[in-house]
Every structure is written in structure tokens, then in C-alpha cells.
mmCIF file of C-alpha atoms in Angstrom:
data_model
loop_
_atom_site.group_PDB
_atom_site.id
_atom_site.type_symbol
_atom_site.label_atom_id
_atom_site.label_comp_id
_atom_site.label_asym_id
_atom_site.label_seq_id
_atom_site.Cartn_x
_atom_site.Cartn_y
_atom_site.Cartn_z
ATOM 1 C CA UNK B 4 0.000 0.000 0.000
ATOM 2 C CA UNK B 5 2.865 2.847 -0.129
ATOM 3 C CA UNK B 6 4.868 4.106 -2.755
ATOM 4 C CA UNK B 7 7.823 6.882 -2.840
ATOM 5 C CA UNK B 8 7.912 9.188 -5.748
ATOM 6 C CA UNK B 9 11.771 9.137 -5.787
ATOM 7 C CA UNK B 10 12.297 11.673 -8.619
ATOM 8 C CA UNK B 11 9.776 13.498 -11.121
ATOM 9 C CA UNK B 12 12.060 15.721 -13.326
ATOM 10 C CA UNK B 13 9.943 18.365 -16.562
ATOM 11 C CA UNK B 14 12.905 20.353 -18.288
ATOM 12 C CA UNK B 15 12.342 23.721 -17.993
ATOM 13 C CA UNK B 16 11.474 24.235 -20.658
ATOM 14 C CA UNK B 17 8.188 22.462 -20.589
ATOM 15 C CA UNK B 18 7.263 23.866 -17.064
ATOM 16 C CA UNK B 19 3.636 25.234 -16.680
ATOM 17 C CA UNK B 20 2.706 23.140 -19.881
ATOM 18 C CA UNK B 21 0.628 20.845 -17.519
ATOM 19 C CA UNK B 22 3.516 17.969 -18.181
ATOM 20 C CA UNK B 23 3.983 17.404 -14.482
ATOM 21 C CA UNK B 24 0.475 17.403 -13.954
ATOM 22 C CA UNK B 25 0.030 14.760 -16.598
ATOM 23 C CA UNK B 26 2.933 12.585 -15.236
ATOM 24 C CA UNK B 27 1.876 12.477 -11.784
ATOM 25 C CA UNK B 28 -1.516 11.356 -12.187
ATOM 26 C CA UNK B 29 -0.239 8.637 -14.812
ATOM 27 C CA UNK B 30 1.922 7.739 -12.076
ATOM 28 C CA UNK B 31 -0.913 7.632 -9.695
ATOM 29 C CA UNK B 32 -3.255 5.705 -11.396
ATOM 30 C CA UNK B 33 -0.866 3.181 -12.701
ATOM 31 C CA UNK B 34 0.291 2.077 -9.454
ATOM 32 C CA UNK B 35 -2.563 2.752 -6.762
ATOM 33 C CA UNK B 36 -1.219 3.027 -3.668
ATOM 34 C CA UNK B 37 -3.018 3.892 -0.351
ATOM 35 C CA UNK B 38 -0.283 6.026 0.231
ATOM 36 C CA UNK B 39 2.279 8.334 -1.441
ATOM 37 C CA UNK B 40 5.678 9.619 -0.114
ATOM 38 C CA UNK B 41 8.298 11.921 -1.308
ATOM 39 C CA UNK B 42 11.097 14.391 -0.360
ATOM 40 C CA UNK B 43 11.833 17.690 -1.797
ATOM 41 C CA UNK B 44 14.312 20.411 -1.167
ATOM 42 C CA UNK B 45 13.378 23.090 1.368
ATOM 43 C CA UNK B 46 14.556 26.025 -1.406
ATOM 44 C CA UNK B 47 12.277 24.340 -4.653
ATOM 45 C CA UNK B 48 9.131 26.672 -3.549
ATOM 46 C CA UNK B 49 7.708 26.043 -6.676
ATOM 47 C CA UNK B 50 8.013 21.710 -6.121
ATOM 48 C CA UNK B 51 5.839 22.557 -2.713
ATOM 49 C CA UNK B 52 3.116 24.606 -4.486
ATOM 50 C CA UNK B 53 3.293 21.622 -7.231
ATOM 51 C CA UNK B 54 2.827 18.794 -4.975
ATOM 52 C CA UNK B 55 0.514 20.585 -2.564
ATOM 53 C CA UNK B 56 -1.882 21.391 -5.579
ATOM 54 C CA UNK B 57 -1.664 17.545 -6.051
ATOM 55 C CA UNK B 58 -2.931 16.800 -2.968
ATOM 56 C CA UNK B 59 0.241 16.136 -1.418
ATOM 57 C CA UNK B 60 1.273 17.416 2.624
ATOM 58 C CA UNK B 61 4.268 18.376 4.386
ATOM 59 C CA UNK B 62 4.959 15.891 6.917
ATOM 60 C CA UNK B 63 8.248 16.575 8.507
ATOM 61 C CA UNK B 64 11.704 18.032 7.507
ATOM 62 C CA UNK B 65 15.214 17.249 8.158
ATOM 63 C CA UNK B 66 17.572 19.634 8.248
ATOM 64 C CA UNK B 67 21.266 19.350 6.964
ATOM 65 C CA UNK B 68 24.186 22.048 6.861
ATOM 66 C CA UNK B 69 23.127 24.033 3.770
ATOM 67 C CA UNK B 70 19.282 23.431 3.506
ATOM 68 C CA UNK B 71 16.450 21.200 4.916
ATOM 69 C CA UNK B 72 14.529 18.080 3.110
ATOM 70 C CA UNK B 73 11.047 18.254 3.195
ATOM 71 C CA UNK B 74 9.202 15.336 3.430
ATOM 72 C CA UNK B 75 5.608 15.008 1.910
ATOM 73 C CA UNK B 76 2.566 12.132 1.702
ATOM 74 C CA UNK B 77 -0.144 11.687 0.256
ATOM 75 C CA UNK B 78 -3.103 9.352 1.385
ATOM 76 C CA UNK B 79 -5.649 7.920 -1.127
#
């Protein structure tokens, strides 16, 4: 019943195209899951808006010298 997004990566240049929109809920419905995990930097603002608009919440953090990883699930 869980599954970690380990890495969902649009180039640039196809941001705000709804690419990463499309990819996540392929992702989603091709392996349901009661739960989703993932971790994101604490500085990629616009990952937190992304995931958070996808139903995705912050969960916990852990902080290391230069920045913090933010940890975020989803429950279905």
C-alpha cells in the first residue's frame, strides 16, 4: 500500500505546460497506492506549491548544513 515518488524531473522548458500534472496522475493511477511519499528540497518553492496542488502534505523536515529536506505524503 505505499509508494515513494523518488524523482519526477519536466525540463524547464516544458514547465507550466501541464507535463507534471500529466505525469503524476499517470503515475498515480498506474500504481494505486493507499499512500504516497516523497522528499523535496526546502529552497524548490515552486516543487511545494506543485505537490501541494496535487494533494500532497508536508509531513516533517530534516535539516542538513546548507538546507532542509522536506518530506511530503499523500493518502488515497
Amino acid at each position: 500500500g505505499r509508494f515513494h515518488l523518488g524523482v519526477l524531473y519536466i525540463h524547464p522548458d516544458y514547465h507550466r505546460h501541464g507535463i507534471g500534472s500529466q505525469a503524476i496522475q499517470f503515475i498515480e493511477a498506474t500504481y494505486p497506492a493507499k499512500r504516497w511519499t516523497l522528499n523535496t528540497p526546502s529552497y524548490a518553492v515552486r516543487n511545494h506549491r506543485f505537490y501541494e496542488k496535487h494533494g500532497y502534505v508536508k509531513v516533517g523536515e530534516h535539516p542538513y548544513t546548507s538546507f532542509s529536506l522536506y518530506d511530503y505524503e499523500k493518502r488515497l
